[in-house]
Coordinates of C-alpha atoms in Angstrom, one line a residue:
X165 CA 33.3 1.5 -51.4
X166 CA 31.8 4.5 -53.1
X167 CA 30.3 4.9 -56.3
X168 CA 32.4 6.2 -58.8
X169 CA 35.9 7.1 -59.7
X170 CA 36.4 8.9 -56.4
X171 CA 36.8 7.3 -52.9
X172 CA 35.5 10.8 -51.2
X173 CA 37.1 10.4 -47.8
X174 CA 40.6 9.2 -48.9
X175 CA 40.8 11.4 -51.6
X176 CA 40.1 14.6 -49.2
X177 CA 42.0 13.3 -46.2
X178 CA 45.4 13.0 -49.0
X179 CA 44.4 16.6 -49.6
X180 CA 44.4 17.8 -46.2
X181 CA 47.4 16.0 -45.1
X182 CA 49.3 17.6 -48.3
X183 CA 48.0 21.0 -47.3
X184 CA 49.4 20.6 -43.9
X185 CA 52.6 20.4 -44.8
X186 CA 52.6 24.5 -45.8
X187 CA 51.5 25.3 -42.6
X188 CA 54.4 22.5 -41.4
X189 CA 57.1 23.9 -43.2
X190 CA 55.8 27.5 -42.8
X191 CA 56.1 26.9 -39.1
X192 CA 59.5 25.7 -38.7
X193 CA 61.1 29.9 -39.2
X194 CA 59.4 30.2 -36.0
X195 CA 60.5 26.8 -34.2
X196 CA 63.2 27.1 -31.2
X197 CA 64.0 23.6 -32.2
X198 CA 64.9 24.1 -35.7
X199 CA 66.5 27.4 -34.9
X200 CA 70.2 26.9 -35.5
X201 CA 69.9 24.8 -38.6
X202 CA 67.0 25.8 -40.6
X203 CA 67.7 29.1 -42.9
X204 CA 64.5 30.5 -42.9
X205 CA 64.6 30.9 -38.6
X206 CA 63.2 33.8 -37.7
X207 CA 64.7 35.9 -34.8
X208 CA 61.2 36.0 -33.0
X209 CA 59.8 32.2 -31.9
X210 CA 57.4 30.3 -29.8
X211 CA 57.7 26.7 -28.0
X212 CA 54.0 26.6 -29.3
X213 CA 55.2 26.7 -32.1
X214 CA 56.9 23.6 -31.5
X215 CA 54.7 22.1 -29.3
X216 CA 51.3 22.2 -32.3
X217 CA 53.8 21.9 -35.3
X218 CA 56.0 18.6 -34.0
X219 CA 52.5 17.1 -33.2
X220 CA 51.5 17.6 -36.7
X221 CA 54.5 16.0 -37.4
X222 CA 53.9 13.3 -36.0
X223 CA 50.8 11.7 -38.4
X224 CA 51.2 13.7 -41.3
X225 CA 53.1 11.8 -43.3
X226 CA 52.3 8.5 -41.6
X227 CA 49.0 9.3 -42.7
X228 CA 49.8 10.1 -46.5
X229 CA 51.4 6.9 -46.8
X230 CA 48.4 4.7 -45.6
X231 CA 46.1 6.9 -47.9
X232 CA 48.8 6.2 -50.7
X233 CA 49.0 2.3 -49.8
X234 CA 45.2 2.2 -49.7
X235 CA 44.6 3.7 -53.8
X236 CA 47.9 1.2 -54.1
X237 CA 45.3 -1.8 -53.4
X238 CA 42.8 0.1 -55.1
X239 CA 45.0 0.2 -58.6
X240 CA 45.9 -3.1 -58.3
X241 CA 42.3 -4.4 -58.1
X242 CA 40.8 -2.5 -61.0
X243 CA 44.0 -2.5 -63.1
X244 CA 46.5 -5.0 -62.4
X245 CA 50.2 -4.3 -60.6
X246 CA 51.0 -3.3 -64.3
X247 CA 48.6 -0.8 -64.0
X248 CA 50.1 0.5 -60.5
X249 CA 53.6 0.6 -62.2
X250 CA 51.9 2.8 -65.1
X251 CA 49.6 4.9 -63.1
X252 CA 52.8 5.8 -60.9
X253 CA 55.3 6.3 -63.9
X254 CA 52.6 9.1 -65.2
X255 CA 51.7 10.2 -61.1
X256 CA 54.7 10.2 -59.1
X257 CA 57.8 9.2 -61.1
X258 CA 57.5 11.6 -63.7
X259 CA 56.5 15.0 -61.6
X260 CA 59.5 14.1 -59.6
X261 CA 62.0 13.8 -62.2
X262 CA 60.2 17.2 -63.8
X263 CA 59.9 19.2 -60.5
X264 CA 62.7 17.9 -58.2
X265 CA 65.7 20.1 -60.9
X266 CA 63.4 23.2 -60.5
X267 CA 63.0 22.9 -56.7
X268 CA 66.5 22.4 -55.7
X269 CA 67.6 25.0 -58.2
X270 CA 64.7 27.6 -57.0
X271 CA 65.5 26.9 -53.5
X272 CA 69.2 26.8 -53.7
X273 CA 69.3 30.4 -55.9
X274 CA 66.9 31.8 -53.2
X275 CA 69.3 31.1 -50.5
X276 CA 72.6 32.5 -52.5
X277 CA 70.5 35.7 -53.0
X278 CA 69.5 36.4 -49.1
X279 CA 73.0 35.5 -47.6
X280 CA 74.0 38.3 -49.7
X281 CA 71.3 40.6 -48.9
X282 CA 69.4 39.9 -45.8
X283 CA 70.5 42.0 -42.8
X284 CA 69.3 39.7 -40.6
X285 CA 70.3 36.4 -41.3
X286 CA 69.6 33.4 -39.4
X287 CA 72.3 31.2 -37.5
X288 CA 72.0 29.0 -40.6
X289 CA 72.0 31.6 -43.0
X290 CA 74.5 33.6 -41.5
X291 CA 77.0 30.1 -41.9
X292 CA 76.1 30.0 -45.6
X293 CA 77.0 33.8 -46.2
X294 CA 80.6 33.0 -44.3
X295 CA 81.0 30.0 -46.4
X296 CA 80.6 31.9 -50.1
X297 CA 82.8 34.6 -49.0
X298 CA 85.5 31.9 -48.0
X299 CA 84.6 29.7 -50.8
X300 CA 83.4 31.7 -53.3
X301 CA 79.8 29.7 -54.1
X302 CA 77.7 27.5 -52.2
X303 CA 78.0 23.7 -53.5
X304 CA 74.6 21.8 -54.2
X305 CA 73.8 19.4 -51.9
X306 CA 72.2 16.0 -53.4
X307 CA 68.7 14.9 -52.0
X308 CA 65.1 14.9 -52.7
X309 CA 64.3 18.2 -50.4
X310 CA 60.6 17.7 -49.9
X311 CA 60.0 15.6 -52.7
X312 CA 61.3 12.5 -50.8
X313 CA 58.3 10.9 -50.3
X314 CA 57.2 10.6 -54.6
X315 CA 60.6 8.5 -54.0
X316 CA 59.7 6.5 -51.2
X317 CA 56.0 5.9 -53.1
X318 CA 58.1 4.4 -56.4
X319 CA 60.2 2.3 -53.6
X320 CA 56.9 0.6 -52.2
X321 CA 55.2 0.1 -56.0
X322 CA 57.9 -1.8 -56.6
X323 CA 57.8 -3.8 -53.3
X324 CA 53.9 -4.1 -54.1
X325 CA 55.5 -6.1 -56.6
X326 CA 58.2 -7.9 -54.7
X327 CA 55.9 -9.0 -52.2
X328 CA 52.5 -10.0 -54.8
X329 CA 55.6 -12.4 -56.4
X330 CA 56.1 -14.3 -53.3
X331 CA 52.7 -14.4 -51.7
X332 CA 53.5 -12.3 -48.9
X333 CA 50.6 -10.6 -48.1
X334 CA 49.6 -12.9 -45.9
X335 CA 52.0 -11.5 -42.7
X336 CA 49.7 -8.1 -43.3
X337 CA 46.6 -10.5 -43.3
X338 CA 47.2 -11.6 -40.0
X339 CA 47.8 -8.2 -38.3
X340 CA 44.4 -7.4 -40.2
X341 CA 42.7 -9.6 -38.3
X342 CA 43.7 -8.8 -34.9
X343 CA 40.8 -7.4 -32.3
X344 CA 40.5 -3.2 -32.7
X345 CA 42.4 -3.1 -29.4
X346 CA 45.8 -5.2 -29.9
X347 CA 45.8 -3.5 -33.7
X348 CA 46.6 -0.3 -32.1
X349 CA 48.6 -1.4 -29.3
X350 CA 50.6 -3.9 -31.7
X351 CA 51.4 -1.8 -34.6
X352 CA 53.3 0.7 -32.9
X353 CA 55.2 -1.5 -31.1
X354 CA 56.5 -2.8 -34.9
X355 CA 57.2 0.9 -35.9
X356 CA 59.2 1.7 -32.3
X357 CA 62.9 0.1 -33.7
X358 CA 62.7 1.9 -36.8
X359 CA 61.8 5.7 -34.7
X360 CA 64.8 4.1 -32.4
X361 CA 67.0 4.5 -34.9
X362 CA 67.4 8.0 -35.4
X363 CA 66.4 11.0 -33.4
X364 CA 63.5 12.6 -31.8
X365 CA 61.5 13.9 -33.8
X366 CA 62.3 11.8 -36.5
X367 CA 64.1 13.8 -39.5
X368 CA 62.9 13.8 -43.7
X369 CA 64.5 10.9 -45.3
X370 CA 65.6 13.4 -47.9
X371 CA 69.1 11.9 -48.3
X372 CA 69.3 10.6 -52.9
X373 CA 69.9 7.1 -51.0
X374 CA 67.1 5.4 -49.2
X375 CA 67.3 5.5 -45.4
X376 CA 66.3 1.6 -44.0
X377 CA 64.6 3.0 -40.6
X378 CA 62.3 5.0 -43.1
X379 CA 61.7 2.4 -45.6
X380 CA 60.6 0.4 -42.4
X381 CA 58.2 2.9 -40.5
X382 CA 56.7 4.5 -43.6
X383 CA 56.4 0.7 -45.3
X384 CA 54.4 -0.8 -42.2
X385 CA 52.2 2.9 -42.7
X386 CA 51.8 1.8 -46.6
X387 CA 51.2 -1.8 -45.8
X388 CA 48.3 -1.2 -43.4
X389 CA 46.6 1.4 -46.2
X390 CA 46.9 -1.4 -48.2
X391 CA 45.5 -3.9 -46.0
X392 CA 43.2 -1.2 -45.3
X393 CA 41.6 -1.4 -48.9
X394 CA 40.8 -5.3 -48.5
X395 CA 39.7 -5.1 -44.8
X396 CA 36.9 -2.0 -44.7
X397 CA 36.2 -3.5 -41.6
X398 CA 39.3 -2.6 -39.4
X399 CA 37.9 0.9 -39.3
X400 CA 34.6 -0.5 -38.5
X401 CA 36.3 -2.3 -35.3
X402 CA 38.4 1.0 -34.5
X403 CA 35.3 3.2 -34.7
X404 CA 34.3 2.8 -30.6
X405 CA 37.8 3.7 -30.0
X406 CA 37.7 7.1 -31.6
X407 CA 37.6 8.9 -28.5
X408 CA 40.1 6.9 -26.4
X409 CA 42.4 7.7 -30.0
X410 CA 42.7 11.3 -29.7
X411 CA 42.9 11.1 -26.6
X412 CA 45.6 8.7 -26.3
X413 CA 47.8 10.3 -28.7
X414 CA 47.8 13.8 -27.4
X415 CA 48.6 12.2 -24.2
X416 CA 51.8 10.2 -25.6
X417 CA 52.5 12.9 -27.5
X418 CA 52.3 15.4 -24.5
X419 CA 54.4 13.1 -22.4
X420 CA 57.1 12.5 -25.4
X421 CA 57.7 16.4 -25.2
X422 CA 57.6 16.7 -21.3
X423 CA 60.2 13.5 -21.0
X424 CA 62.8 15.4 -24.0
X425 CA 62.3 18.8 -23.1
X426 CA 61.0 19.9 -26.0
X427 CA 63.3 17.3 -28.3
X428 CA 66.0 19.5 -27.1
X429 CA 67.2 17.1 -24.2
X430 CA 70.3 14.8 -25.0
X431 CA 70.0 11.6 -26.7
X432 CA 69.0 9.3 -23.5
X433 CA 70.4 6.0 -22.8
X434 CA 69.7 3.4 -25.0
X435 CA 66.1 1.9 -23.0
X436 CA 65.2 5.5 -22.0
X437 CA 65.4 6.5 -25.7
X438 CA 63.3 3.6 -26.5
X439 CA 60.2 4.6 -24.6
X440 CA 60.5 8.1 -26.5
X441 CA 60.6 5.9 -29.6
X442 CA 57.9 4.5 -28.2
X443 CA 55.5 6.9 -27.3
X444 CA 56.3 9.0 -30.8
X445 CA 55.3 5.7 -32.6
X446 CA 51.8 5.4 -30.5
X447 CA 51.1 9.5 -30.4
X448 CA 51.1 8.5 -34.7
X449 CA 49.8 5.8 -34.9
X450 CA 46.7 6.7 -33.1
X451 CA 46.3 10.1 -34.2
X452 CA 46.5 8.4 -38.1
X453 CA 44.2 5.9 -36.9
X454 CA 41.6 8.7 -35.6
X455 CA 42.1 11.1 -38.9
X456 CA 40.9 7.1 -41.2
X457 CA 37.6 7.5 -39.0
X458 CA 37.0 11.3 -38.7
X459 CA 37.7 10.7 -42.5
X460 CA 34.9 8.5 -42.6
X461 CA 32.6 10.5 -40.6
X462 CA 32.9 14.2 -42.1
X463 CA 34.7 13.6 -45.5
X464 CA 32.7 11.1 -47.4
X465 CA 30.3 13.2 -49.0
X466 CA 30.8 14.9 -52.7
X467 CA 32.0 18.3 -53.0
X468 CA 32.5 20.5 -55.5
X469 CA 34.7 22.8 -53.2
X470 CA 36.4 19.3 -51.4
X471 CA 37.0 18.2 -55.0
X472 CA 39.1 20.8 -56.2
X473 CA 41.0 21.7 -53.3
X474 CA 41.4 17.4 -53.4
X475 CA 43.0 18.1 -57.2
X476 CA 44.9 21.4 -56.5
X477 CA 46.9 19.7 -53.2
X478 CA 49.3 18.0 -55.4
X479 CA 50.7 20.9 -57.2
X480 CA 50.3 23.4 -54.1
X481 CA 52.5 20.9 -52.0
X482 CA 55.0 20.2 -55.1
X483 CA 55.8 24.1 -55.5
X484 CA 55.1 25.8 -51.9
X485 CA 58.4 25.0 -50.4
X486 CA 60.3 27.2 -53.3
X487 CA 57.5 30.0 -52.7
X488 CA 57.9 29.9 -48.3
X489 CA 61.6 30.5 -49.3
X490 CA 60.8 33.5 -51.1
X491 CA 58.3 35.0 -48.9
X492 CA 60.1 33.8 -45.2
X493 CA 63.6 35.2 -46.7
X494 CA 62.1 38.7 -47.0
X495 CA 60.1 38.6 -43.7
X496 CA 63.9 37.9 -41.8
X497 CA 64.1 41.6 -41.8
X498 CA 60.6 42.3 -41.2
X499 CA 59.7 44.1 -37.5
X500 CA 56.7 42.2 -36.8
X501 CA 55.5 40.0 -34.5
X502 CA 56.4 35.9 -35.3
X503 CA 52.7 35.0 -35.2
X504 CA 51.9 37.5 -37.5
X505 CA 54.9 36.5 -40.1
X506 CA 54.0 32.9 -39.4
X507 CA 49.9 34.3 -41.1
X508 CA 51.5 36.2 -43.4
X509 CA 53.9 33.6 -44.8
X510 CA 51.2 30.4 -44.4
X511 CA 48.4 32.6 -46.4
X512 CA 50.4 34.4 -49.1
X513 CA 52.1 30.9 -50.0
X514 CA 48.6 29.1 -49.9
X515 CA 47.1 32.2 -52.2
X516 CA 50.0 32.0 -54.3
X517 CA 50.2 27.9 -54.9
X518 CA 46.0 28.2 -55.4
X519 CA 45.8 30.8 -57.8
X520 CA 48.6 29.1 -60.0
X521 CA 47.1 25.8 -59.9
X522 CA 44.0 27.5 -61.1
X523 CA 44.9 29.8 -63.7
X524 CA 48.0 28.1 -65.3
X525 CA 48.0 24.2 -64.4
X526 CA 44.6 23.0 -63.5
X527 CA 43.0 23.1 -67.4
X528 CA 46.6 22.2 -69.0
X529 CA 48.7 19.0 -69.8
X530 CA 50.7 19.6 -66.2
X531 CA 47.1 19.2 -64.7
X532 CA 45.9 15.6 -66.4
X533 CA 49.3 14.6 -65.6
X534 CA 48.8 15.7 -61.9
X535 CA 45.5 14.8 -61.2
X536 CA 44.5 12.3 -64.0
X537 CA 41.1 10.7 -64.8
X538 CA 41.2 8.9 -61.3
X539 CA 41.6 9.7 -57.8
X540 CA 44.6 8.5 -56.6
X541 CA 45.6 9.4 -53.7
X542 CA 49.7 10.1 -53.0
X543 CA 50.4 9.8 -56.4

C-alpha cells in the first residue's frame, strides 16, 4: 500500500473509468445499435462506432465496481463498517438524493424542448414529439438514469454489512486463493448466468427497483475489489498474464460481435445465447483484470495533474449526461460529418463539466462533500 491518504493507481483508474463514460454516452448518437431507441441518434452513424464503444462497455463499469469494492475494504480497515456507512451517507447517498431530481428534470425538459423544435428528430425523438401532441405532455419515467450505480454502491455497503455479520467472507477467500490461471478462467464463468439473463450487451440497471442479474454480476465485480484490498498478491500472480489478458479479451470480445452480428442478431437459443453470455463475461473480466495491472504499472506515481482530474471525475460524470443532451439535441440538425459531431459533442461536454468543477465546485461545500479528505474511490 502507498503512503498516504491516496492509493495513486485506484484512485486514477476510478477517474479514468468515470471519464469514459462521456465519451460512452457521447458515442451512443452515433451507434446503429442504439439507433431506434436512444433520442440523441444522430442521422449519420458508424458500426465503429459500435464496435470501440460496446467494448468499452464491456469493463467500464465492471471496473468501477472493483475499484469501489477495493476503498470499501480500505474504509472498513481504517475506520470500521460504521465508518463505510458514514463515509457513503456523505459520498454516494447524499449526491444522489441531491443530483438525481436535477438530472431527470434537466434531461427530461431538454427532451420536451427538441421534440418541439428539432427538424430532425431521431426515431426516438420523433415517437416522443407524436406522443405530446396526442397526449398533451410527456410523463416522467421513474429510474436512476445514470446515477444507478451510487444506488447499487449503497446496495453493496449494506451487504458489506450483511455478509461481515455472518462471517461470509470466507467464500471470496477461497476464490482468492486460486492459481492466476483458474482466477480468470473461473470468475467469469460465475458472472455468465447473471449476463444470461438479459440481453447482449447487457442494458443500465436504471430501473428505481434493483435488477437481481445486476446485483449478481456487479456484486461478484465489488466482491473481488474487495478481496482485492486483502490479497495485493492476486495482481502479483496475474501480472505474467498481462499480455495473454488483452489479448484474450479483444479476442472474446471480437468473436462476441462476429457470432450476434453486431448485437443486432436475434436472441439465440437458450445454449447458443449462453456462449455469448459467455464470451461478454470473459472479454470483461479480462480486460478489468488488465486495466488493475496497467493500473499498477503507469498510474501509481503522484501527480498533481492525475490528482485533480482524479477529484474533478466525480462531478464531470454526475452532470455530463444533462450537458450531452444539450449539446447532441442541437447537433441533430447540424450538416456535419458524425465523427466530427461525435469531437465536437465529447470535447465541449468535457470542457464544460472541467471548467465548472473548477471555478464553481472544486473550492466550495459541493466539492468536500464530493471529494472529501480521503480518496475514495466510487463514492
Amino acid at each position: 500500500m502507498q503512503a498516504g491518504d491516496r492509493i495513486h493507481a485506484m484512485d486514477n483508474l476510478r477517474a479514468l473509468a468515470m471519464l469514459a463514460g462521456v465519451v460512452f454516452h457521447a458515442a451512443l448518437a452515433y451507434s446503429p445499435l442504439m439507433h431506434m431507441i436512444w433520442p440523441l441518434a444522430d442521422a449519420g452513424r458508424s458500426t465503429v462506432i459500435d464496435v470501440v464503444a460496446w467494448f468499452l462497455h464491456m469493463f467500464r463499469m465492471p471496473l468501477f465496481f472493483v475499484v469501489a469494492g477495493y476503498f470499501s475494504a480500505l474504509i472498513v480497515a481504517r475506520r470500521g463498517i460504521g465508518g463505510l456507512f458514514r463515509n457513503r451517507c456523505a459520498r454516494v447517498l447524499l449526491p444522489l438524493l441531491l443530483f438525481l431530481p436535477l438530472v431527470i428534470v434537466s434531461m427530461h425538459w431538454l427532451t420536451v424542448e427538441a421534440a418541439a423544435t428539432v427538424t430532425h428528430p431521431s426515431p426516438a425523438l420523433a415517437w416522443i414529439r407524436a406522443y405530446i401532441d396526442e397526449h398533451g405532455a410527456l410523463p416522467a419515467m421513474p429510474g436512476w438514469a445514470h446515477l444507478w450505480f451510487l444506488f447499487y454502491l449503497m446496495l453493496f455497503t449494506v451487504l458489506v454489512w450483511v455478509m461481515s455479520a455472518l462471517e461470509l467472507g470466507r467464500i471470496g477467500n477461497r476464490l482468492a486463493k486460486l492459481h492466476s490461471g483458474w482466477l480468470a478462467m473461473v470468475v467469469p464463468l460465475l458472472l455468465a448466468p447473471a449476463l444470461a439473463s438479459i440481453g447482449i450487451p447487457w442494458p443500465a440497471p436504471e430501473f428505481v427497483i434493483p435488477a437481481l442479474w445486476a446485483l449478481a454480476f456487479f456484486g461478484i465485480y465489488f466482491a473481488f475489489g474487495y478481496q482485492l484490498f486483502h490479497r495485493s498478491d492476486m495482481l502479483d500472480r496475474l501480472r505474467q498474464l498481462s499480455p495473454v489478458l488483452v489479448i484474450g479479451a479483444v479476442a472474446a470480445y471480437a468473436l462476441l460481435f462476429w457470432l450476434t452480428d453486431g448485437f443486432v442478431a436475434n436472441r439465440p437459443a437458450p445454449v447458443r445465447h449462453f456462449l455469448h453470455a459467455a464470451l461478454e463475461a470473459y472479454a470483461g473480466f479480462w480486460m478489468t483484470l488488465w486495466c488493475l495491472l496497467a493500473a499498477r504499472r503507469w498510474l501509481a506515481g503522484r501527480s498533481a495533474s492525475m490528482r485533480w482530474l482524479a477529484d474533478a471525475s466525480y462531478w464531470v460524470y454526475l452532470v455530463h449526461l444533462p450537458l450531452l443532451f444539450a449539446i447532441q439535441y442541437r447537433l441533430l440538425d447540424v450538416q456535419m460529418h458524425w465523427s466530427a459531431k461525435f469531437a465536437i459533442a465529447t470535447l465541449s461536454t468535457l470542457a464544460l463539466s472541467f471548467a465548472s468543477y473548477q471555478l464553481l465546485v472544486r473550492h466550495t461545500p459541493v466539492g468536500k462533500m464530493l471529494n472529501g479528505t480521503l480518496s475514495t474511490a466510487g463514492r
